[in-house]
CSV table of C-alpha atoms in Angstrom, one decimal:
chain,number,residue,atom,x,y,z
A,1,MET,CA,-4.6,6.3,6.7
A,2,GLY,CA,-5.2,3.4,4.6
A,3,CYS,CA,-5.1,1.0,6.9
A,4,GLU,CA,-3.9,-2.1,4.6
A,5,TRP,CA,-2.7,-3.7,7.5
A,6,LEU,CA,-6.4,-4.0,8.8
A,7,TYR,CA,-7.9,-5.5,6.4
A,8,ALA,CA,-4.8,-7.8,5.7
A,9,ILE,CA,-5.3,-9.1,9.4
A,10,HIS,CA,-8.6,-9.9,8.5
A,11,GLU,CA,-8.0,-11.1,5.1
A,12,GLY,CA,-9.8,-9.2,3.2
A,13,TYR,CA,-7.6,-9.7,-0.1
A,14,GLY,CA,-10.2,-10.1,-2.4
A,15,TYR,CA,-11.6,-6.3,-1.5
A,16,LEU,CA,-8.0,-5.3,-1.3
A,17,ALA,CA,-7.3,-6.6,-4.5
A,18,LEU,CA,-10.9,-5.2,-6.0
A,19,ARG,CA,-10.6,-2.2,-4.7
A,20,SER,CA,-7.1,-1.6,-6.3
A,21,ILE,CA,-8.2,-3.0,-10.0
A,22,CYS,CA,-11.4,-0.2,-9.3
A,23,PHE,CA,-9.3,2.6,-8.5
A,24,GLN,CA,-6.4,1.6,-11.0
A,25,VAL,CA,-8.5,1.3,-13.9
A,26,LEU,CA,-10.6,4.7,-13.2
A,27,SER,CA,-6.7,6.4,-13.4
A,28,LEU,CA,-5.4,5.0,-16.4
A,29,ILE,CA,-8.7,6.3,-17.6
A,30,LEU,CA,-9.0,10.2,-16.0
A,31,LEU,CA,-4.9,9.9,-17.5
A,32,LEU,CA,-5.8,8.9,-21.3
A,33,THR,CA,-8.8,11.3,-21.5
A,34,TYR,CA,-6.7,14.5,-19.9
A,35,VAL,CA,-3.2,14.5,-20.1
A,36,LYS,CA,-1.9,15.3,-23.6
A,37,ASP,CA,1.4,16.4,-23.8
A,38,GLU,CA,4.5,17.4,-21.3
A,39,SER,CA,2.3,20.8,-19.7
A,40,ASP,CA,-0.2,18.3,-17.9
A,41,LEU,CA,2.0,17.3,-16.1
A,42,LEU,CA,0.8,18.2,-12.8
A,43,LEU,CA,-2.3,16.8,-13.8
A,44,TYR,CA,-0.6,13.9,-14.2
A,45,ALA,CA,0.4,14.2,-11.1
A,46,TRP,CA,-2.8,14.9,-9.1
A,47,THR,CA,-4.5,11.9,-11.5
A,48,THR,CA,-1.6,9.7,-10.2
A,49,VAL,CA,-2.4,10.9,-6.3
A,50,ALA,CA,-5.5,10.2,-6.4
A,51,GLY,CA,-5.8,6.5,-7.5
A,52,SER,CA,-4.1,5.9,-4.7
A,53,ALA,CA,-5.5,8.8,-2.1
A,54,GLY,CA,-8.9,7.3,-3.4
A,55,ALA,CA,-8.6,3.5,-2.4
A,56,ASN,CA,-7.0,5.2,1.4
A,57,LEU,CA,-10.2,7.1,1.9
A,58,ILE,CA,-12.5,4.1,1.0
A,59,ASN,CA,-10.2,1.9,3.2
A,60,PHE,CA,-10.8,4.2,6.3
A,61,LEU,CA,-14.8,5.3,5.7
A,62,ARG,CA,-15.6,1.4,5.8
A,63,LEU,CA,-13.0,1.6,9.2
A,64,ARG,CA,-16.7,1.5,10.9
A,65,LYS,CA,-17.1,-2.2,9.6
A,66,TYR,CA,-13.8,-3.8,11.7
A,67,CYS,CA,-13.6,-1.6,14.7
A,68,THR,CA,-15.2,2.1,16.3
A,69,TRP,CA,-13.5,5.1,17.2
A,70,SER,CA,-12.8,6.6,20.8
A,71,LEU,CA,-10.1,8.5,22.8
A,72,THR,CA,-9.0,6.7,25.7
A,73,TRP,CA,-6.9,8.6,28.8
A,74,ARG,CA,-5.4,5.5,29.9
A,75,PHE,CA,-3.2,3.8,27.6
A,76,SER,CA,-2.1,0.2,28.7
A,77,TRP,CA,1.6,-0.3,26.7
A,78,GLN,CA,2.3,-3.5,27.6
A,79,GLN,CA,-1.3,-5.0,26.5
A,80,HIS,CA,-0.5,-3.6,22.9
A,81,LEU,CA,3.4,-4.1,22.4
A,82,LEU,CA,3.3,-7.9,21.5
A,83,PRO,CA,0.9,-7.6,18.9
A,84,ILE,CA,3.0,-4.8,17.7
A,85,LEU,CA,5.9,-6.6,17.7
A,86,VAL,CA,4.4,-9.2,15.1
A,87,LEU,CA,3.2,-6.4,12.8
A,88,PHE,CA,6.3,-5.0,12.6
A,89,ALA,CA,8.3,-8.9,12.6
A,90,ASN,CA,6.0,-9.2,10.0
A,91,SER,CA,6.8,-6.3,7.2
A,92,LEU,CA,10.7,-6.7,8.3
A,93,VAL,CA,9.9,-10.6,6.8
A,94,ASN,CA,8.4,-9.1,4.2
A,95,LEU,CA,10.7,-6.3,3.1
A,96,LEU,CA,13.2,-9.2,3.3
A,97,TYR,CA,11.4,-11.7,0.9
A,98,VAL,CA,10.7,-9.1,-1.6
A,99,SER,CA,14.7,-7.9,-1.3
A,100,VAL,CA,16.3,-11.4,-1.4
A,101,ASP,CA,15.8,-12.4,-5.2
A,102,VAL,CA,18.0,-9.3,-6.4
A,103,ALA,CA,20.2,-10.6,-3.0
A,104,GLN,CA,20.8,-13.5,-5.6
A,105,LEU,CA,20.5,-12.4,-8.5
A,106,GLY,CA,23.7,-10.4,-7.5
A,107,VAL,CA,25.6,-13.1,-6.3
A,108,MET,CA,24.9,-15.4,-9.0
A,109,THR,CA,25.2,-12.3,-12.4
A,110,SER,CA,26.6,-8.8,-12.8
A,111,ASP,CA,25.8,-5.3,-11.7
A,112,TYR,CA,24.2,-4.7,-15.3
A,113,TYR,CA,21.8,-8.0,-15.1
A,114,VAL,CA,20.9,-6.8,-11.2
A,115,GLY,CA,20.2,-3.5,-12.4
A,116,LEU,CA,17.8,-4.9,-15.4
A,117,TYR,CA,15.6,-7.0,-13.1
A,118,SER,CA,15.7,-4.4,-10.4
A,119,VAL,CA,13.9,-2.0,-13.2
A,120,ALA,CA,12.1,-3.9,-14.9
A,121,SER,CA,10.6,-5.7,-11.3
A,122,LYS,CA,9.6,-2.1,-10.3
A,123,VAL,CA,7.3,-1.1,-12.9
A,124,ARG,CA,3.7,-2.0,-12.6
A,125,PRO,CA,1.7,-2.9,-14.8
């Protein structure tokens, strides 16, 4: 529903970055304001989800700039198959690119250092 792929196609990286920063800051402010102790676990979860869901909702509402919505009953798979495969290949190559650092580290060092690196790289700023 977030349609980040559409903004990536149109190279709207500035918009994506600004939107993400704004919603992450808003989420952080809400967390620091309302979450006080362990009993606020549900509030913590809702605040975290609202940060990403709000960003995706803004993306969805902004789609009118790039496309219009209409129902069609005749659909030509041949026309859309190549672009879908290109997007799939791009996603696959990106996944491999992101995972290759852990694989290289595994070849060069032990499992202990791979574990430390994996945990450290998953921590979001």
